[in-house]
């Protein structure tokens, strides 16, 4: 099982450069801990500092090496040619595999601010995947949906990119399998629901394995996002998390979170591995920076315990 980090991009700070420094420090800590992949998120039109994925990841790659790295892109909010250009450039800055993490998006205000229409998001998502993969393969692409005529991009990734697709319903699982992408699962899943959806995704993957449009063939990759605090003891982790949970953290309860000591979290992740998940992508909860850095360091010990 691969253990990586999805760095939080939101920081409520008075001095806005401090949030960027926090992300850089966390990326360096994840590298020092030997974690397997690095990612950042994607949101727009935020009233609090949200550090944008493309420039931020470009800086973070200086703290990383050849291990996989990438970013989430809410595809209906991006013009496909611009997106392909950003992916191509980032992949050329990186010495290892690039991960294109994707989602449909679901915040109506965000769509309105970006001039996108939620009613078109599924069709826009699928057409964007088609266009981006063709452009990154060096093809000349036209699209009636996006009014594109003979688009090309360069530079292009030096090796095939890895695609993760977020999904929480059967249609989304089928879409990910049909394209040949990994399933990127929500952090809010209960173990029972996650296990059922994992089995369903594997069924779709088996059905589409020979016809998938992108991604590698063969074994399915299932990636679970987990929000976490790892500390020296279970009590210390829960003490850090409790005030955040009391404020209504992302609609989750303690049962949805990876909270506890190295042994606690390793045991939790082992259950998800046994349910068929191949990767965990961990986001630190909104704890002080020192606690977040300690949690990331301890994730390295969780990874070792799972080997």
mmCIF file of C-alpha atoms in Angstrom:
data_model
loop_
_atom_site.group_PDB
_atom_site.id
_atom_site.type_symbol
_atom_site.label_atom_id
_atom_site.label_comp_id
_atom_site.label_asym_id
_atom_site.label_seq_id
_atom_site.Cartn_x
_atom_site.Cartn_y
_atom_site.Cartn_z
ATOM 1 C CA UNK A 1 0.000 0.000 0.000
ATOM 2 C CA UNK A 2 1.294 3.463 -0.961
ATOM 3 C CA UNK A 3 0.895 6.243 1.626
ATOM 4 C CA UNK A 4 1.019 9.826 0.391
ATOM 5 C CA UNK A 5 -0.095 13.312 1.343
ATOM 6 C CA UNK A 6 -2.686 15.675 -0.070
ATOM 7 C CA UNK A 7 -1.525 18.979 1.359
ATOM 8 C CA UNK A 8 -4.158 21.334 2.679
ATOM 9 C CA UNK A 9 -4.233 24.504 0.586
ATOM 10 C CA UNK A 10 -6.360 26.618 2.961
ATOM 11 C CA UNK A 11 -4.672 28.593 5.754
ATOM 12 C CA UNK A 12 -6.336 31.285 7.828
ATOM 13 C CA UNK A 13 -3.327 33.552 8.290
ATOM 14 C CA UNK A 14 -2.966 37.312 8.616
ATOM 15 C CA UNK A 15 0.298 37.337 6.662
ATOM 16 C CA UNK A 16 -0.569 35.483 3.473
ATOM 17 C CA UNK A 17 2.979 34.267 2.644
ATOM 18 C CA UNK A 18 2.884 32.231 5.880
ATOM 19 C CA UNK A 19 0.381 29.780 4.406
ATOM 20 C CA UNK A 20 2.639 29.116 1.422
ATOM 21 C CA UNK A 21 5.559 28.543 3.785
ATOM 22 C CA UNK A 22 3.472 26.028 5.738
ATOM 23 C CA UNK A 23 2.817 24.059 2.544
ATOM 24 C CA UNK A 24 6.511 24.063 1.637
ATOM 25 C CA UNK A 25 7.460 22.826 5.113
ATOM 26 C CA UNK A 26 4.852 20.064 4.948
ATOM 27 C CA UNK A 27 6.066 18.902 1.535
ATOM 28 C CA UNK A 28 9.630 18.750 2.837
ATOM 29 C CA UNK A 29 8.449 16.775 5.884
ATOM 30 C CA UNK A 30 6.571 14.314 3.665
ATOM 31 C CA UNK A 31 9.687 13.778 1.578
ATOM 32 C CA UNK A 32 11.836 13.241 4.672
ATOM 33 C CA UNK A 33 9.279 10.723 5.985
ATOM 34 C CA UNK A 34 9.625 8.653 2.785
ATOM 35 C CA UNK A 35 5.986 9.027 1.787
ATOM 36 C CA UNK A 36 4.979 7.747 -1.641
ATOM 37 C CA UNK A 37 3.156 10.610 -3.354
ATOM 38 C CA UNK A 38 2.442 14.309 -3.029
ATOM 39 C CA UNK A 39 -0.674 16.185 -4.106
ATOM 40 C CA UNK A 40 -2.456 19.523 -3.741
ATOM 41 C CA UNK A 41 -6.110 20.442 -4.165
ATOM 42 C CA UNK A 42 -8.208 22.734 -6.366
ATOM 43 C CA UNK A 43 -10.758 25.381 -5.421
ATOM 44 C CA UNK A 44 -11.482 28.886 -6.671
ATOM 45 C CA UNK A 45 -13.049 32.183 -5.578
ATOM 46 C CA UNK A 46 -12.185 31.706 -1.901
ATOM 47 C CA UNK A 47 -12.584 34.438 0.728
ATOM 48 C CA UNK A 48 -9.729 32.977 2.791
ATOM 49 C CA UNK A 49 -6.242 32.233 1.428
ATOM 50 C CA UNK A 50 -6.365 29.185 -0.867
ATOM 51 C CA UNK A 51 -2.991 28.623 -2.536
ATOM 52 C CA UNK A 52 -3.536 27.704 -6.177
ATOM 53 C CA UNK A 53 -2.436 24.288 -7.350
ATOM 54 C CA UNK A 54 -0.282 24.981 -10.419
ATOM 55 C CA UNK A 55 2.132 27.619 -9.048
ATOM 56 C CA UNK A 56 2.163 25.988 -5.619
ATOM 57 C CA UNK A 57 2.996 22.540 -6.916
ATOM 58 C CA UNK A 58 5.710 24.022 -9.120
ATOM 59 C CA UNK A 59 7.372 25.313 -5.941
ATOM 60 C CA UNK A 60 6.729 22.148 -3.931
ATOM 61 C CA UNK A 61 8.447 19.958 -6.507
ATOM 62 C CA UNK A 62 11.715 21.534 -5.358
ATOM 63 C CA UNK A 63 11.146 19.681 -2.044
ATOM 64 C CA UNK A 64 10.312 16.410 -3.773
ATOM 65 C CA UNK A 65 12.254 13.917 -5.910
ATOM 66 C CA UNK A 66 11.287 11.169 -8.323
ATOM 67 C CA UNK A 67 8.272 9.904 -6.351
ATOM 68 C CA UNK A 68 4.842 10.535 -7.915
ATOM 69 C CA UNK A 69 3.379 14.020 -7.512
ATOM 70 C CA UNK A 70 0.371 15.816 -8.907
ATOM 71 C CA UNK A 71 -2.623 18.030 -8.376
ATOM 72 C CA UNK A 72 -6.384 17.884 -8.254
ATOM 73 C CA UNK A 73 -8.182 19.655 -11.099
ATOM 74 C CA UNK A 74 -11.955 20.153 -10.965
ATOM 75 C CA UNK A 75 -12.217 19.601 -14.700
ATOM 76 C CA UNK A 76 -15.452 21.498 -15.501
ATOM 77 C CA UNK A 77 -13.788 24.672 -14.145
ATOM 78 C CA UNK A 78 -10.791 24.459 -16.507
ATOM 79 C CA UNK A 79 -10.401 25.167 -20.206
ATOM 80 C CA UNK A 80 -9.002 21.892 -21.582
ATOM 81 C CA UNK A 81 -6.174 23.443 -23.622
ATOM 82 C CA UNK A 82 -5.009 25.548 -20.679
ATOM 83 C CA UNK A 83 -5.229 22.481 -18.446
ATOM 84 C CA UNK A 84 -3.161 20.347 -20.825
ATOM 85 C CA UNK A 85 -0.524 23.098 -20.982
ATOM 86 C CA UNK A 86 -0.320 23.295 -17.191
ATOM 87 C CA UNK A 87 -0.045 19.518 -16.813
ATOM 88 C CA UNK A 88 2.599 19.304 -19.516
ATOM 89 C CA UNK A 89 4.704 22.031 -17.924
ATOM 90 C CA UNK A 90 4.411 20.642 -14.386
ATOM 91 C CA UNK A 91 5.265 17.139 -15.579
ATOM 92 C CA UNK A 92 8.407 18.503 -17.225
ATOM 93 C CA UNK A 93 9.439 20.140 -13.944
ATOM 94 C CA UNK A 94 9.129 16.796 -12.161
ATOM 95 C CA UNK A 95 11.610 13.913 -12.241
ATOM 96 C CA UNK A 96 8.962 11.242 -11.638
ATOM 97 C CA UNK A 97 5.409 10.217 -12.582
ATOM 98 C CA UNK A 98 2.749 12.930 -12.652
ATOM 99 C CA UNK A 99 -0.728 12.298 -11.192
ATOM 100 C CA UNK A 100 -3.740 14.101 -12.628
ATOM 101 C CA UNK A 101 -6.359 13.954 -9.864
ATOM 102 C CA UNK A 102 -9.820 14.904 -11.074
ATOM 103 C CA UNK A 103 -13.292 15.645 -9.806
ATOM 104 C CA UNK A 104 -16.610 17.005 -11.047
ATOM 105 C CA UNK A 105 -16.861 19.775 -8.463
ATOM 106 C CA UNK A 106 -20.096 20.542 -6.659
ATOM 107 C CA UNK A 107 -20.063 24.069 -5.247
ATOM 108 C CA UNK A 108 -22.629 26.157 -7.113
ATOM 109 C CA UNK A 109 -21.006 29.461 -6.087
ATOM 110 C CA UNK A 110 -17.652 28.263 -7.371
ATOM 111 C CA UNK A 111 -19.121 27.344 -10.747
ATOM 112 C CA UNK A 112 -20.852 30.720 -10.987
ATOM 113 C CA UNK A 113 -17.669 32.597 -10.118
ATOM 114 C CA UNK A 114 -15.720 30.717 -12.801
ATOM 115 C CA UNK A 115 -18.402 31.141 -15.472
ATOM 116 C CA UNK A 116 -19.090 27.388 -15.618
ATOM 117 C CA UNK A 117 -22.447 25.605 -15.639
ATOM 118 C CA UNK A 118 -23.116 22.750 -13.251
ATOM 119 C CA UNK A 119 -25.745 21.346 -15.604
ATOM 120 C CA UNK A 120 -22.965 20.680 -18.147
ATOM 121 C CA UNK A 121 -20.370 19.325 -15.742
ATOM 122 C CA UNK A 122 -20.542 15.604 -16.565
ATOM 123 C CA UNK A 123 -20.329 16.187 -20.310
ATOM 124 C CA UNK A 124 -17.626 18.838 -19.847
ATOM 125 C CA UNK A 125 -15.677 16.460 -17.610
ATOM 126 C CA UNK A 126 -15.667 13.609 -20.116
ATOM 127 C CA UNK A 127 -14.868 15.811 -23.101
ATOM 128 C CA UNK A 128 -12.054 17.487 -21.152
ATOM 129 C CA UNK A 129 -10.501 14.096 -20.389
ATOM 130 C CA UNK A 130 -10.677 13.191 -24.096
ATOM 131 C CA UNK A 131 -9.130 16.478 -25.195
ATOM 132 C CA UNK A 132 -6.387 16.584 -22.561
ATOM 133 C CA UNK A 133 -5.250 13.001 -23.106
ATOM 134 C CA UNK A 134 -5.115 13.543 -26.867
ATOM 135 C CA UNK A 135 -3.193 16.811 -26.527
ATOM 136 C CA UNK A 136 -0.700 15.268 -24.107
ATOM 137 C CA UNK A 137 -0.173 12.445 -26.611
ATOM 138 C CA UNK A 138 0.866 15.017 -29.232
ATOM 139 C CA UNK A 139 -2.344 14.981 -31.265
ATOM 140 C CA UNK A 140 -4.040 17.932 -32.922
ATOM 141 C CA UNK A 141 -7.493 18.248 -31.390
ATOM 142 C CA UNK A 142 -10.781 19.896 -32.299
ATOM 143 C CA UNK A 143 -13.935 19.932 -30.178
ATOM 144 C CA UNK A 144 -17.366 21.270 -31.016
ATOM 145 C CA UNK A 145 -18.317 21.338 -27.322
ATOM 146 C CA UNK A 146 -15.468 23.731 -26.486
ATOM 147 C CA UNK A 147 -15.246 25.444 -29.906
ATOM 148 C CA UNK A 148 -11.674 24.213 -30.380
ATOM 149 C CA UNK A 149 -10.094 24.055 -33.819
ATOM 150 C CA UNK A 150 -6.766 22.299 -34.390
ATOM 151 C CA UNK A 151 -5.380 22.785 -30.859
ATOM 152 C CA UNK A 152 -1.897 21.527 -29.984
ATOM 153 C CA UNK A 153 0.235 21.822 -26.833
ATOM 154 C CA UNK A 154 3.889 21.627 -25.885
ATOM 155 C CA UNK A 155 5.764 20.799 -23.728
ATOM 156 C CA UNK A 156 4.274 17.411 -23.021
ATOM 157 C CA UNK A 157 4.914 14.961 -20.155
ATOM 158 C CA UNK A 158 8.038 12.835 -20.687
ATOM 159 C CA UNK A 159 6.119 9.759 -19.466
ATOM 160 C CA UNK A 160 2.429 8.795 -19.303
ATOM 161 C CA UNK A 161 0.517 10.535 -16.529
ATOM 162 C CA UNK A 162 -1.482 8.645 -13.910
ATOM 163 C CA UNK A 163 -5.182 9.590 -13.647
ATOM 164 C CA UNK A 164 -7.290 9.500 -10.480
ATOM 165 C CA UNK A 165 -11.027 10.195 -10.732
ATOM 166 C CA UNK A 166 -13.154 11.146 -7.770
ATOM 167 C CA UNK A 167 -16.507 9.358 -7.548
ATOM 168 C CA UNK A 168 -19.078 8.553 -4.889
ATOM 169 C CA UNK A 169 -21.865 6.933 -6.914
ATOM 170 C CA UNK A 170 -21.994 3.991 -9.288
ATOM 171 C CA UNK A 171 -22.052 6.141 -12.431
ATOM 172 C CA UNK A 172 -18.831 7.802 -11.326
ATOM 173 C CA UNK A 173 -17.205 4.454 -10.529
ATOM 174 C CA UNK A 174 -18.137 3.195 -13.986
ATOM 175 C CA UNK A 175 -16.752 6.379 -15.559
ATOM 176 C CA UNK A 176 -13.399 5.988 -13.806
ATOM 177 C CA UNK A 177 -13.159 2.339 -14.836
ATOM 178 C CA UNK A 178 -14.249 3.109 -18.396
ATOM 179 C CA UNK A 179 -11.462 5.657 -18.787
ATOM 180 C CA UNK A 180 -8.916 3.397 -17.104
ATOM 181 C CA UNK A 181 -8.372 5.776 -14.175
ATOM 182 C CA UNK A 182 -7.849 4.986 -10.522
ATOM 183 C CA UNK A 183 -10.847 5.518 -8.251
ATOM 184 C CA UNK A 184 -10.216 8.458 -5.874
ATOM 185 C CA UNK A 185 -12.532 7.816 -2.936
ATOM 186 C CA UNK A 186 -14.042 10.380 -0.568
ATOM 187 C CA UNK A 187 -12.621 10.772 2.958
ATOM 188 C CA UNK A 188 -16.121 10.659 4.410
ATOM 189 C CA UNK A 189 -16.815 7.008 3.574
ATOM 190 C CA UNK A 190 -17.595 4.546 6.305
ATOM 191 C CA UNK A 191 -15.662 1.293 6.107
ATOM 192 C CA UNK A 192 -18.759 -0.681 5.134
ATOM 193 C CA UNK A 193 -19.753 1.692 2.312
ATOM 194 C CA UNK A 194 -16.155 1.995 1.140
ATOM 195 C CA UNK A 195 -15.769 -1.761 0.928
ATOM 196 C CA UNK A 196 -18.984 -2.086 -1.099
ATOM 197 C CA UNK A 197 -17.989 0.689 -3.508
ATOM 198 C CA UNK A 198 -14.492 -0.795 -3.880
ATOM 199 C CA UNK A 199 -15.994 -4.118 -4.915
ATOM 200 C CA UNK A 200 -18.269 -2.351 -7.382
ATOM 201 C CA UNK A 201 -15.372 -0.383 -8.891
ATOM 202 C CA UNK A 202 -13.369 -3.591 -9.355
ATOM 203 C CA UNK A 203 -16.336 -5.102 -11.213
ATOM 204 C CA UNK A 204 -16.442 -2.099 -13.550
ATOM 205 C CA UNK A 205 -12.669 -2.193 -13.948
ATOM 206 C CA UNK A 206 -12.728 -5.835 -14.966
ATOM 207 C CA UNK A 207 -15.484 -5.139 -17.487
ATOM 208 C CA UNK A 208 -13.611 -2.217 -19.085
ATOM 209 C CA UNK A 209 -9.995 -3.317 -18.687
ATOM 210 C CA UNK A 210 -9.450 -4.113 -22.369
ATOM 211 C CA UNK A 211 -11.235 -1.009 -23.675
ATOM 212 C CA UNK A 212 -10.143 1.709 -21.226
ATOM 213 C CA UNK A 213 -9.233 4.977 -22.933
ATOM 214 C CA UNK A 214 -6.474 6.142 -20.573
ATOM 215 C CA UNK A 215 -4.339 4.781 -17.761
ATOM 216 C CA UNK A 216 -2.510 1.542 -17.273
ATOM 217 C CA UNK A 217 -4.084 -1.829 -17.831
ATOM 218 C CA UNK A 218 -4.041 -4.695 -15.353
ATOM 219 C CA UNK A 219 -4.553 -4.351 -11.606
ATOM 220 C CA UNK A 220 -7.043 -1.738 -10.437
ATOM 221 C CA UNK A 221 -5.768 1.146 -8.321
ATOM 222 C CA UNK A 222 -8.051 2.399 -5.559
ATOM 223 C CA UNK A 223 -7.042 5.560 -3.700
ATOM 224 C CA UNK A 224 -8.704 6.622 -0.440
ATOM 225 C CA UNK A 225 -8.461 10.154 0.906
ATOM 226 C CA UNK A 226 -8.183 10.302 4.698
ATOM 227 C CA UNK A 227 -8.104 13.344 6.964
ATOM 228 C CA UNK A 228 -5.760 12.629 9.832
ATOM 229 C CA UNK A 229 -3.880 13.538 12.960
ATOM 230 C CA UNK A 230 -1.154 11.101 13.991
ATOM 231 C CA UNK A 231 0.462 11.792 17.358
ATOM 232 C CA UNK A 232 2.580 10.113 19.999
ATOM 233 C CA UNK A 233 -0.552 8.672 21.603
ATOM 234 C CA UNK A 234 -4.203 8.189 20.820
ATOM 235 C CA UNK A 235 -5.133 10.644 23.564
ATOM 236 C CA UNK A 236 -2.855 13.333 22.138
ATOM 237 C CA UNK A 237 -4.299 12.908 18.629
ATOM 238 C CA UNK A 238 -7.896 13.088 19.830
ATOM 239 C CA UNK A 239 -7.138 16.134 21.984
ATOM 240 C CA UNK A 240 -5.857 17.950 18.884
ATOM 241 C CA UNK A 241 -8.827 16.882 16.771
ATOM 242 C CA UNK A 242 -11.662 17.389 19.242
ATOM 243 C CA UNK A 243 -11.970 21.221 18.980
ATOM 244 C CA UNK A 244 -11.962 20.939 15.180
ATOM 245 C CA UNK A 245 -14.661 18.265 15.229
ATOM 246 C CA UNK A 246 -16.755 20.370 17.609
ATOM 247 C CA UNK A 247 -16.783 23.151 15.022
ATOM 248 C CA UNK A 248 -18.316 20.766 12.434
ATOM 249 C CA UNK A 249 -15.245 19.704 10.499
ATOM 250 C CA UNK A 250 -16.372 18.995 6.883
ATOM 251 C CA UNK A 251 -19.474 17.197 8.178
ATOM 252 C CA UNK A 252 -17.332 14.311 9.473
ATOM 253 C CA UNK A 253 -17.134 12.498 12.782
ATOM 254 C CA UNK A 254 -14.149 10.868 14.472
ATOM 255 C CA UNK A 255 -15.112 7.571 12.810
ATOM 256 C CA UNK A 256 -14.328 9.078 9.382
ATOM 257 C CA UNK A 257 -10.844 10.211 10.419
ATOM 258 C CA UNK A 258 -7.429 8.629 10.880
ATOM 259 C CA UNK A 259 -6.803 9.688 14.481
ATOM 260 C CA UNK A 260 -4.386 8.145 16.941
ATOM 261 C CA UNK A 261 -0.932 6.731 17.418
ATOM 262 C CA UNK A 262 1.190 5.101 14.728
ATOM 263 C CA UNK A 263 -0.222 1.706 15.693
ATOM 264 C CA UNK A 264 -3.821 2.994 15.644
ATOM 265 C CA UNK A 265 -3.520 4.521 12.191
ATOM 266 C CA UNK A 266 -1.565 1.579 10.768
ATOM 267 C CA UNK A 267 -4.319 -0.757 11.950
ATOM 268 C CA UNK A 268 -6.964 1.462 10.336
ATOM 269 C CA UNK A 269 -5.109 1.637 7.031
ATOM 270 C CA UNK A 270 -4.551 -2.138 7.069
ATOM 271 C CA UNK A 271 -8.332 -2.611 7.133
ATOM 272 C CA UNK A 272 -8.689 -0.413 4.065
ATOM 273 C CA UNK A 273 -5.874 -2.318 2.359
ATOM 274 C CA UNK A 274 -7.645 -5.592 3.079
ATOM 275 C CA UNK A 275 -10.791 -4.087 1.497
ATOM 276 C CA UNK A 276 -8.839 -3.623 -1.738
ATOM 277 C CA UNK A 277 -7.466 -0.083 -1.502
ATOM 278 C CA UNK A 278 -3.965 0.322 -2.905
ATOM 279 C CA UNK A 279 -3.250 3.910 -1.790
ATOM 280 C CA UNK A 280 -4.057 6.306 1.033
ATOM 281 C CA UNK A 281 -3.746 10.042 0.389
ATOM 282 C CA UNK A 282 -3.614 11.823 3.744
ATOM 283 C CA UNK A 283 -4.625 15.409 4.459
ATOM 284 C CA UNK A 284 -3.670 16.849 7.837
ATOM 285 C CA UNK A 285 -6.518 18.360 9.806
ATOM 286 C CA UNK A 286 -6.375 22.048 10.695
ATOM 287 C CA UNK A 287 -3.953 21.632 13.583
ATOM 288 C CA UNK A 288 -1.023 23.940 14.440
ATOM 289 C CA UNK A 289 1.899 23.670 12.059
ATOM 290 C CA UNK A 290 4.151 21.927 14.584
ATOM 291 C CA UNK A 291 1.533 19.226 15.165
ATOM 292 C CA UNK A 292 0.985 18.818 11.430
ATOM 293 C CA UNK A 293 4.713 18.349 10.822
ATOM 294 C CA UNK A 294 4.897 15.764 13.607
ATOM 295 C CA UNK A 295 1.866 13.967 12.164
ATOM 296 C CA UNK A 296 3.474 13.818 8.718
ATOM 297 C CA UNK A 297 6.706 12.460 10.192
ATOM 298 C CA UNK A 298 4.767 9.760 12.040
ATOM 299 C CA UNK A 299 2.994 8.834 8.793
ATOM 300 C CA UNK A 300 6.399 7.596 7.671
ATOM 301 C CA UNK A 301 6.314 5.153 10.577
ATOM 302 C CA UNK A 302 2.761 4.132 9.626
ATOM 303 C CA UNK A 303 4.019 3.412 6.116
ATOM 304 C CA UNK A 304 6.861 1.273 7.466
ATOM 305 C CA UNK A 305 4.442 -0.644 9.701
ATOM 306 C CA UNK A 306 2.308 -1.516 6.671
ATOM 307 C CA UNK A 307 5.184 -2.875 4.571
#
